[in-house]
Short mmCIF file of N, CA, C and O in Angstrom, two decimals:
data_model
loop_
_atom_site.label_atom_id
_atom_site.label_comp_id
_atom_site.label_asym_id
_atom_site.label_seq_id
_atom_site.Cartn_x
_atom_site.Cartn_y
_atom_site.Cartn_z
N UNK S 1 26.77 14.26 -2.21
CA UNK S 1 26.10 14.67 -3.41
C UNK S 1 24.64 14.97 -3.18
O UNK S 1 24.08 14.67 -2.14
N UNK S 2 24.04 15.57 -4.14
CA UNK S 2 22.63 15.93 -4.06
C UNK S 2 21.74 14.73 -4.37
O UNK S 2 22.06 13.92 -5.24
N UNK S 3 20.62 14.67 -3.67
CA UNK S 3 19.65 13.60 -3.86
C UNK S 3 18.26 14.22 -3.92
O UNK S 3 17.93 15.10 -3.13
N UNK S 4 17.45 13.74 -4.85
CA UNK S 4 16.04 14.13 -4.94
C UNK S 4 15.22 12.88 -4.65
O UNK S 4 15.47 11.83 -5.24
N UNK S 5 14.26 13.00 -3.74
CA UNK S 5 13.36 11.90 -3.40
C UNK S 5 11.96 12.28 -3.85
O UNK S 5 11.42 13.31 -3.43
N UNK S 6 11.39 11.47 -4.75
CA UNK S 6 10.05 11.73 -5.28
C UNK S 6 9.09 10.62 -4.88
O UNK S 6 9.45 9.45 -4.92
N UNK S 7 7.87 11.00 -4.53
CA UNK S 7 6.78 10.05 -4.37
C UNK S 7 5.92 10.15 -5.63
O UNK S 7 5.43 11.24 -5.96
N UNK S 8 5.75 9.05 -6.33
CA UNK S 8 4.91 9.01 -7.52
C UNK S 8 3.76 8.05 -7.22
O UNK S 8 4.00 6.87 -6.97
N UNK S 9 2.55 8.58 -7.24
CA UNK S 9 1.37 7.79 -6.88
C UNK S 9 0.56 7.50 -8.14
O UNK S 9 0.24 8.41 -8.90
N UNK S 10 0.25 6.24 -8.33
CA UNK S 10 -0.55 5.80 -9.47
C UNK S 10 -1.98 5.54 -9.02
O UNK S 10 -2.25 5.43 -7.83
N UNK S 11 -2.86 5.40 -9.98
CA UNK S 11 -4.24 5.05 -9.67
C UNK S 11 -5.21 6.02 -10.33
O UNK S 11 -4.82 6.97 -11.00
N UNK S 12 -6.48 5.76 -10.11
CA UNK S 12 -7.53 6.62 -10.67
C UNK S 12 -7.43 8.00 -10.03
O UNK S 12 -7.25 8.12 -8.83
N UNK S 13 -7.52 9.03 -10.83
CA UNK S 13 -7.41 10.39 -10.33
C UNK S 13 -5.99 10.92 -10.33
O UNK S 13 -5.77 12.10 -10.12
N UNK S 14 -5.02 10.05 -10.57
CA UNK S 14 -3.61 10.47 -10.64
C UNK S 14 -3.28 10.81 -12.10
O UNK S 14 -4.05 10.53 -13.01
N UNK S 15 -2.12 11.40 -12.31
CA UNK S 15 -1.68 11.72 -13.66
C UNK S 15 -1.74 10.46 -14.53
O UNK S 15 -1.35 9.39 -14.09
N UNK S 16 -2.21 10.57 -15.77
CA UNK S 16 -2.32 9.38 -16.61
C UNK S 16 -0.98 8.78 -17.04
O UNK S 16 -0.93 7.61 -17.40
N UNK S 17 0.08 9.55 -16.99
CA UNK S 17 1.40 9.03 -17.37
C UNK S 17 2.49 9.83 -16.67
O UNK S 17 3.21 10.62 -17.29
N UNK S 18 2.63 9.66 -15.35
CA UNK S 18 3.57 10.49 -14.61
C UNK S 18 5.02 10.33 -15.03
O UNK S 18 5.79 11.30 -15.02
N UNK S 19 5.41 9.15 -15.45
CA UNK S 19 6.82 8.97 -15.83
C UNK S 19 7.15 9.75 -17.10
O UNK S 19 8.28 10.21 -17.27
N UNK S 20 6.18 9.93 -17.99
CA UNK S 20 6.42 10.73 -19.21
C UNK S 20 6.65 12.19 -18.84
O UNK S 20 7.48 12.87 -19.46
N UNK S 21 5.94 12.67 -17.83
CA UNK S 21 6.12 14.06 -17.39
C UNK S 21 7.40 14.24 -16.59
O UNK S 21 8.07 15.26 -16.69
N UNK S 22 7.72 13.26 -15.75
CA UNK S 22 8.88 13.38 -14.87
C UNK S 22 10.19 12.94 -15.52
O UNK S 22 11.26 13.39 -15.12
N UNK S 23 10.10 12.05 -16.51
CA UNK S 23 11.30 11.47 -17.11
C UNK S 23 12.33 12.48 -17.58
O UNK S 23 13.52 12.36 -17.24
N UNK S 24 11.95 13.50 -18.35
CA UNK S 24 12.95 14.47 -18.80
C UNK S 24 13.64 15.22 -17.66
O UNK S 24 14.85 15.44 -17.70
N UNK S 25 12.89 15.57 -16.64
CA UNK S 25 13.48 16.24 -15.48
C UNK S 25 14.41 15.33 -14.70
O UNK S 25 15.47 15.75 -14.23
N UNK S 26 14.01 14.07 -14.57
CA UNK S 26 14.86 13.07 -13.91
C UNK S 26 16.18 12.93 -14.69
O UNK S 26 17.26 12.98 -14.12
N UNK S 27 16.06 12.76 -16.00
CA UNK S 27 17.26 12.59 -16.83
C UNK S 27 18.17 13.82 -16.74
O UNK S 27 19.40 13.68 -16.66
N UNK S 28 17.58 15.01 -16.73
CA UNK S 28 18.38 16.24 -16.63
C UNK S 28 19.10 16.33 -15.29
O UNK S 28 20.27 16.71 -15.22
N UNK S 29 18.39 15.96 -14.23
CA UNK S 29 19.01 15.98 -12.90
C UNK S 29 20.15 14.98 -12.81
O UNK S 29 21.25 15.29 -12.32
N UNK S 30 19.92 13.77 -13.30
CA UNK S 30 20.95 12.73 -13.28
C UNK S 30 22.17 13.17 -14.09
O UNK S 30 23.31 12.96 -13.69
N UNK S 31 21.93 13.83 -15.23
CA UNK S 31 23.03 14.32 -16.06
C UNK S 31 23.89 15.34 -15.32
O UNK S 31 25.08 15.48 -15.61
N UNK S 32 23.28 16.03 -14.35
CA UNK S 32 24.02 17.02 -13.54
C UNK S 32 24.63 16.39 -12.29
O UNK S 32 25.16 17.10 -11.43
N UNK S 33 24.51 15.07 -12.17
CA UNK S 33 25.11 14.39 -11.03
C UNK S 33 24.21 14.24 -9.82
O UNK S 33 24.67 13.82 -8.76
N UNK S 34 22.95 14.58 -9.97
CA UNK S 34 21.99 14.43 -8.87
C UNK S 34 21.44 13.00 -8.89
O UNK S 34 21.08 12.49 -9.95
N UNK S 35 21.39 12.38 -7.75
CA UNK S 35 20.78 11.06 -7.66
C UNK S 35 19.29 11.23 -7.44
O UNK S 35 18.87 11.99 -6.57
N UNK S 36 18.49 10.54 -8.22
CA UNK S 36 17.04 10.63 -8.12
C UNK S 36 16.49 9.30 -7.62
O UNK S 36 16.77 8.26 -8.20
N UNK S 37 15.73 9.37 -6.54
CA UNK S 37 15.15 8.19 -5.91
C UNK S 37 13.64 8.36 -5.95
O UNK S 37 13.11 9.40 -5.57
N UNK S 38 12.94 7.33 -6.42
CA UNK S 38 11.49 7.39 -6.57
C UNK S 38 10.83 6.31 -5.74
O UNK S 38 11.20 5.14 -5.84
N UNK S 39 9.83 6.72 -4.95
CA UNK S 39 8.92 5.78 -4.31
C UNK S 39 7.71 5.70 -5.23
O UNK S 39 6.95 6.67 -5.35
N UNK S 40 7.56 4.60 -5.94
CA UNK S 40 6.48 4.42 -6.89
C UNK S 40 5.38 3.62 -6.21
O UNK S 40 5.53 2.42 -5.95
N UNK S 41 4.26 4.29 -5.92
CA UNK S 41 3.18 3.69 -5.15
C UNK S 41 2.02 3.35 -6.08
O UNK S 41 1.46 4.24 -6.72
N UNK S 42 1.71 2.08 -6.18
CA UNK S 42 0.62 1.65 -7.04
C UNK S 42 0.50 0.15 -7.04
O UNK S 42 1.14 -0.54 -6.24
N UNK S 43 -0.30 -0.35 -7.97
CA UNK S 43 -0.47 -1.80 -8.10
C UNK S 43 -0.52 -2.16 -9.57
O UNK S 43 -0.67 -1.29 -10.44
N UNK S 44 -0.43 -3.43 -9.85
CA UNK S 44 -0.47 -3.90 -11.23
C UNK S 44 -1.76 -3.57 -11.95
O UNK S 44 -1.80 -3.50 -13.17
N UNK S 45 -2.82 -3.31 -11.22
CA UNK S 45 -4.10 -3.00 -11.82
C UNK S 45 -4.32 -1.52 -12.11
O UNK S 45 -5.37 -1.15 -12.64
N UNK S 46 -3.36 -0.68 -11.76
CA UNK S 46 -3.54 0.75 -12.00
C UNK S 46 -3.49 1.07 -13.49
O UNK S 46 -2.73 0.45 -14.24
N UNK S 47 -4.30 2.05 -13.93
CA UNK S 47 -4.39 2.34 -15.36
C UNK S 47 -3.08 2.82 -15.98
O UNK S 47 -2.88 2.68 -17.19
N UNK S 48 -2.17 3.35 -15.19
CA UNK S 48 -0.90 3.85 -15.72
C UNK S 48 0.07 2.72 -16.06
O UNK S 48 1.02 2.95 -16.79
N UNK S 49 -0.13 1.55 -15.47
CA UNK S 49 0.79 0.43 -15.68
C UNK S 49 2.02 0.56 -14.79
O UNK S 49 2.96 1.27 -15.12
N UNK S 50 1.97 -0.10 -13.67
CA UNK S 50 3.04 0.01 -12.67
C UNK S 50 4.42 -0.31 -13.26
O UNK S 50 5.36 0.47 -13.11
N UNK S 51 4.55 -1.43 -13.93
CA UNK S 51 5.85 -1.83 -14.46
C UNK S 51 6.34 -0.89 -15.55
O UNK S 51 7.53 -0.57 -15.61
N UNK S 52 5.44 -0.44 -16.40
CA UNK S 52 5.84 0.51 -17.46
C UNK S 52 6.32 1.82 -16.86
O UNK S 52 7.32 2.40 -17.33
N UNK S 53 5.64 2.29 -15.82
CA UNK S 53 6.07 3.53 -15.16
C UNK S 53 7.44 3.36 -14.52
O UNK S 53 8.32 4.22 -14.65
N UNK S 54 7.64 2.23 -13.85
CA UNK S 54 8.93 1.96 -13.21
C UNK S 54 10.05 1.91 -14.24
O UNK S 54 11.12 2.48 -14.04
N UNK S 55 9.80 1.22 -15.35
CA UNK S 55 10.82 1.08 -16.38
C UNK S 55 11.19 2.42 -16.99
O UNK S 55 12.37 2.71 -17.22
N UNK S 56 10.21 3.27 -17.25
CA UNK S 56 10.49 4.58 -17.82
C UNK S 56 11.32 5.43 -16.86
O UNK S 56 12.26 6.11 -17.27
N UNK S 57 10.97 5.39 -15.59
CA UNK S 57 11.74 6.15 -14.60
C UNK S 57 13.16 5.61 -14.44
O UNK S 57 14.12 6.38 -14.34
N UNK S 58 13.30 4.29 -14.46
CA UNK S 58 14.65 3.70 -14.40
C UNK S 58 15.47 4.08 -15.63
O UNK S 58 16.65 4.39 -15.53
N UNK S 59 14.83 4.06 -16.80
CA UNK S 59 15.52 4.42 -18.04
C UNK S 59 16.01 5.87 -18.00
O UNK S 59 17.03 6.20 -18.61
N UNK S 60 15.30 6.72 -17.26
CA UNK S 60 15.71 8.11 -17.12
C UNK S 60 16.85 8.27 -16.11
O UNK S 60 17.44 9.33 -16.00
N UNK S 61 17.12 7.19 -15.35
CA UNK S 61 18.23 7.22 -14.40
C UNK S 61 17.86 7.18 -12.94
O UNK S 61 18.72 7.25 -12.08
N UNK S 62 16.57 7.05 -12.64
CA UNK S 62 16.13 7.02 -11.25
C UNK S 62 16.30 5.63 -10.64
O UNK S 62 16.24 4.62 -11.35
N UNK S 63 16.48 5.61 -9.34
CA UNK S 63 16.40 4.37 -8.57
C UNK S 63 14.96 4.29 -8.08
O UNK S 63 14.47 5.22 -7.43
N UNK S 64 14.27 3.21 -8.41
CA UNK S 64 12.84 3.11 -8.16
C UNK S 64 12.56 2.04 -7.11
O UNK S 64 13.07 0.91 -7.22
N UNK S 65 11.73 2.39 -6.14
CA UNK S 65 11.37 1.48 -5.06
C UNK S 65 9.85 1.41 -4.94
O UNK S 65 9.16 2.39 -5.20
N UNK S 66 9.36 0.26 -4.50
CA UNK S 66 7.92 0.04 -4.38
C UNK S 66 7.38 0.47 -3.02
O UNK S 66 6.19 0.33 -2.77
N UNK S 67 8.23 1.00 -2.15
CA UNK S 67 7.74 1.47 -0.85
C UNK S 67 8.43 2.77 -0.49
O UNK S 67 9.60 2.99 -0.82
N UNK S 68 7.68 3.62 0.20
CA UNK S 68 8.23 4.89 0.66
C UNK S 68 9.38 4.67 1.63
O UNK S 68 10.38 5.39 1.58
N UNK S 69 9.23 3.70 2.51
CA UNK S 69 10.26 3.45 3.52
C UNK S 69 11.59 3.04 2.86
O UNK S 69 12.65 3.53 3.25
N UNK S 70 11.51 2.15 1.89
CA UNK S 70 12.74 1.72 1.21
C UNK S 70 13.37 2.86 0.42
O UNK S 70 14.59 3.02 0.41
N UNK S 71 12.55 3.64 -0.25
CA UNK S 71 13.07 4.77 -1.02
C UNK S 71 13.73 5.79 -0.09
O UNK S 71 14.83 6.27 -0.37
N UNK S 72 13.08 6.11 1.01
CA UNK S 72 13.62 7.08 1.95
C UNK S 72 14.91 6.56 2.58
O UNK S 72 15.88 7.31 2.75
N UNK S 73 14.93 5.28 2.93
CA UNK S 73 16.14 4.68 3.49
C UNK S 73 17.30 4.73 2.52
O UNK S 73 18.43 5.06 2.88
N UNK S 74 17.02 4.41 1.26
CA UNK S 74 18.05 4.45 0.23
C UNK S 74 18.56 5.88 0.02
O UNK S 74 19.76 6.11 -0.07
N UNK S 75 17.64 6.83 -0.01
CA UNK S 75 18.03 8.23 -0.17
C UNK S 75 18.90 8.69 1.01
O UNK S 75 19.92 9.37 0.82
N UNK S 76 18.52 8.31 2.22
CA UNK S 76 19.31 8.68 3.40
C UNK S 76 20.69 8.05 3.35
O UNK S 76 21.70 8.72 3.65
N UNK S 77 20.78 6.79 2.96
CA UNK S 77 22.08 6.13 2.84
C UNK S 77 22.93 6.80 1.77
O UNK S 77 24.14 6.94 1.93
N UNK S 78 22.29 7.25 0.69
CA UNK S 78 23.00 7.91 -0.39
C UNK S 78 23.59 9.23 0.08
O UNK S 78 24.72 9.56 -0.25
N UNK S 79 22.84 9.98 0.86
CA UNK S 79 23.34 11.25 1.40
C UNK S 79 24.50 11.00 2.37
O UNK S 79 25.48 11.72 2.36
N UNK S 80 24.37 9.94 3.16
CA UNK S 80 25.39 9.63 4.16
C UNK S 80 26.70 9.14 3.52
O UNK S 80 27.76 9.33 4.09
N UNK S 81 26.62 8.54 2.35
CA UNK S 81 27.82 8.04 1.69
C UNK S 81 27.85 8.52 0.24
O UNK S 81 27.45 7.80 -0.67
N UNK S 82 28.30 9.77 0.03
CA UNK S 82 28.33 10.31 -1.32
C UNK S 82 29.24 9.49 -2.24
O UNK S 82 30.09 8.75 -1.78
N UNK S 83 29.05 9.68 -3.53
CA UNK S 83 29.84 8.95 -4.53
C UNK S 83 31.30 9.11 -4.33
O UNK S 83 31.92 9.99 -4.03
#
């Protein structure tokens, strides 16, 4: 199956609410059977709110990871073993 891997970076100078912008596209992709994997890079002190961003992306259907390596590994495993 198809997999999309996204890096979402939080912090000063980043989009003020990236999950609000990405959420509809994530949900649309998931509805079409695409697996969406997100590497969410940030900290609890970021103005966007790390946990709120993660929750919104998960609610849209994404698998969210706190490291690029884990997200990439999960995406690779997903491609290797389709649904």
